[in-house]
CSV table of C-alpha atoms in Angstrom, one decimal:
chain,number,residue,atom,x,y,z
A,13,MET,CA,-24.3,-6.8,-33.2
A,14,SER,CA,-22.9,-6.0,-29.7
A,15,GLN,CA,-20.8,-2.9,-29.1
A,16,PRO,CA,-17.6,-3.2,-27.1
A,17,SER,CA,-17.8,-1.6,-23.7
A,18,TYR,CA,-14.2,-0.2,-23.5
A,19,ARG,CA,-14.4,-0.5,-19.7
A,20,ALA,CA,-10.6,-0.5,-19.1
A,21,LEU,CA,-10.2,2.6,-21.3
A,22,ARG,CA,-13.0,4.3,-19.4
A,23,VAL,CA,-11.3,3.6,-16.1
A,24,VAL,CA,-7.9,4.8,-17.3
A,25,LEU,CA,-9.4,8.0,-18.7
A,26,GLY,CA,-11.4,8.6,-15.6
A,27,PHE,CA,-8.4,8.1,-13.4
A,28,LEU,CA,-6.3,10.4,-15.5
A,29,SER,CA,-9.1,13.0,-15.4
A,30,LEU,CA,-9.3,12.8,-11.6
A,31,LEU,CA,-5.5,13.1,-11.2
A,32,MET,CA,-5.3,16.1,-13.6
A,33,ALA,CA,-8.2,17.8,-11.9
A,34,ILE,CA,-6.5,17.4,-8.5
A,35,GLY,CA,-3.3,18.7,-10.0
A,36,GLY,CA,-5.0,21.6,-11.7
A,37,VAL,CA,-6.7,22.7,-8.5
A,38,PHE,CA,-3.4,22.3,-6.6
A,39,LEU,CA,-1.6,24.5,-9.2
A,40,ILE,CA,-4.2,27.2,-9.1
A,41,PHE,CA,-4.5,27.5,-5.4
A,42,SER,CA,-0.8,27.0,-4.5
A,43,ASN,CA,1.5,29.6,-2.9
A,44,LYS,CA,5.3,30.0,-2.7
A,45,PRO,CA,6.0,28.0,0.5
A,46,LEU,CA,3.8,25.1,-0.8
A,47,ILE,CA,5.6,25.1,-4.2
A,48,MET,CA,9.0,25.1,-2.5
A,49,ARG,CA,8.0,22.1,-0.4
A,50,VAL,CA,6.6,20.2,-3.4
A,51,PHE,CA,9.6,20.9,-5.6
A,52,MET,CA,12.0,19.4,-3.1
A,53,HIS,CA,13.2,22.8,-1.6
A,54,PRO,CA,14.9,24.4,-4.5
A,55,PRO,CA,16.9,27.7,-3.9
A,56,GLU,CA,14.4,30.4,-3.0
A,57,PHE,CA,15.5,32.7,-5.9
A,58,GLU,CA,14.4,29.9,-8.4
A,59,ILE,CA,10.7,30.5,-7.4
A,60,SER,CA,9.7,33.8,-8.8
A,61,THR,CA,6.4,35.6,-9.1
A,62,LEU,CA,6.5,34.9,-12.8
A,63,LEU,CA,6.9,31.2,-12.2
A,64,LEU,CA,3.9,31.2,-9.8
A,65,ALA,CA,1.8,33.0,-12.3
A,66,ALA,CA,2.8,30.5,-15.0
A,67,LEU,CA,1.9,27.7,-12.7
A,68,LYS,CA,-1.6,29.1,-12.2
A,69,GLU,CA,-2.0,29.3,-16.0
A,70,MET,CA,-0.9,25.7,-16.3
A,71,GLY,CA,-3.4,24.8,-13.6
A,72,GLY,CA,-6.2,26.2,-15.8
A,73,LEU,CA,-4.9,24.3,-18.8
A,74,THR,CA,-4.7,21.1,-16.7
A,75,LEU,CA,-8.3,21.6,-15.7
A,76,MET,CA,-9.3,22.0,-19.3
A,77,VAL,CA,-7.5,18.8,-20.3
A,78,SER,CA,-9.1,17.0,-17.3
A,79,LEU,CA,-12.6,18.0,-18.5
A,80,MET,CA,-11.7,16.7,-22.0
A,81,LEU,CA,-10.6,13.4,-20.6
A,82,PHE,CA,-13.7,13.1,-18.5
A,83,LEU,CA,-15.9,13.7,-21.5
A,84,ALA,CA,-13.9,11.2,-23.5
A,85,SER,CA,-14.3,8.6,-20.8
A,86,ARG,CA,-18.1,8.8,-21.1
A,87,ASP,CA,-18.0,7.8,-24.9
A,88,PRO,CA,-14.5,6.7,-26.0
A,89,GLU,CA,-15.7,5.6,-29.4
A,90,ARG,CA,-16.8,9.1,-30.4
A,91,ASN,CA,-13.8,10.8,-28.9
A,92,VAL,CA,-10.9,8.9,-30.4
A,93,ALA,CA,-9.2,12.2,-31.4
A,94,ILE,CA,-9.0,13.3,-27.8
A,95,ILE,CA,-7.5,9.9,-26.8
A,96,ASP,CA,-5.0,10.1,-29.7
A,97,ALA,CA,-4.1,13.7,-28.8
A,98,VAL,CA,-3.4,12.8,-25.1
A,99,SER,CA,-1.2,9.9,-26.3
A,100,VAL,CA,0.9,12.1,-28.5
A,101,GLY,CA,1.0,14.8,-25.8
A,102,LEU,CA,2.3,12.3,-23.3
A,103,CYS,CA,5.0,11.3,-25.8
A,104,ILE,CA,6.0,14.9,-26.2
A,105,LEU,CA,5.9,15.4,-22.4
A,106,ALA,CA,8.2,12.4,-22.1
A,107,ILE,CA,10.8,13.9,-24.4
A,108,THR,CA,10.9,17.5,-23.2
A,109,PRO,CA,12.2,16.9,-19.6
A,110,LEU,CA,15.0,14.8,-21.1
A,111,ILE,CA,15.9,17.7,-23.4
A,112,SER,CA,15.8,20.1,-20.4
A,113,LEU,CA,18.1,17.7,-18.5
A,114,TYR,CA,20.8,17.9,-21.1
A,115,THR,CA,20.4,21.5,-22.3
A,116,LEU,CA,19.7,23.2,-19.0
A,117,ASP,CA,21.2,22.7,-15.6
A,118,VAL,CA,18.1,20.9,-14.2
A,119,GLY,CA,20.3,18.0,-12.9
A,120,ARG,CA,21.3,20.2,-9.9
A,121,LEU,CA,17.7,20.7,-8.9
A,122,TYR,CA,16.4,17.1,-9.4
A,123,PRO,CA,18.1,13.8,-9.6
A,124,SER,CA,18.3,12.6,-13.2
A,125,HIS,CA,16.9,9.2,-12.4
A,126,LEU,CA,13.6,10.8,-11.3
A,127,ILE,CA,13.4,12.7,-14.6
A,128,TRP,CA,14.1,9.5,-16.6
A,129,GLY,CA,11.6,7.5,-14.6
A,130,ARG,CA,8.9,10.1,-15.1
A,131,SER,CA,9.5,10.0,-18.8
A,132,PHE,CA,9.3,6.2,-18.9
A,133,VAL,CA,6.0,6.3,-17.0
A,134,ARG,CA,4.6,8.8,-19.5
A,135,LEU,CA,5.7,6.7,-22.4
A,136,ALA,CA,4.1,3.6,-20.8
A,137,LEU,CA,0.9,5.5,-20.2
A,138,ALA,CA,0.8,6.7,-23.8
A,139,GLY,CA,1.3,3.1,-24.9
A,140,VAL,CA,-1.6,1.9,-22.7
A,141,LEU,CA,-3.9,4.6,-24.1
A,142,TYR,CA,-2.9,3.7,-27.7
A,143,TYR,CA,-3.4,0.0,-27.0
A,144,LEU,CA,-6.9,0.5,-25.5
A,145,ARG,CA,-8.1,3.1,-28.0
A,146,PRO,CA,-11.2,2.2,-30.1
A,147,ARG,CA,-10.5,0.8,-33.5
A,148,MET,CA,-12.6,1.1,-36.6
A,149,THR,CA,-14.8,-1.9,-36.7
A,150,THR,CA,-16.9,-1.1,-39.8
A,151,GLY,CA,-15.8,0.2,-43.2
A,152,TRP,CA,-15.9,3.9,-44.0
A,153,LYS,CA,-19.2,5.0,-45.6
A,154,PRO,CA,-19.8,8.4,-47.2
A,155,VAL,CA,-22.5,10.7,-45.8
A,156,GLY,CA,-25.5,11.2,-48.0
A,157,ASN,CA,-27.4,9.1,-50.6
A,158,PHE,CA,-24.6,7.6,-52.6
């Protein structure tokens, strides 16, 4: 019996891993002028030392998730839990900016259509990962001599 290759899923996971690794390294090694340029020149008082420290922590977490995605791309069938967790995480990350848009005054920093577009892209990516995830092909069997 032949095993499915999951080539498309491996490519998507590898691409996400690469993007997250680049983003994580960027967050870790960024400084205040670079962050101000990337975030479309917000008021200077919005970029504090605490924000920069939090961005560096997020960079470390991003590198961790990147490594998990890379390892999941090598054997997607054994790492379905990682793929499911990333799909659910993308759904959560699609909702939280919309909550921030309506509860905080984020609309004065970023155009709302960009926030909505980013949320739709995240939901679409979560749907692609869910669609490509490995399915159980054989029945469940207990471990042991039953």
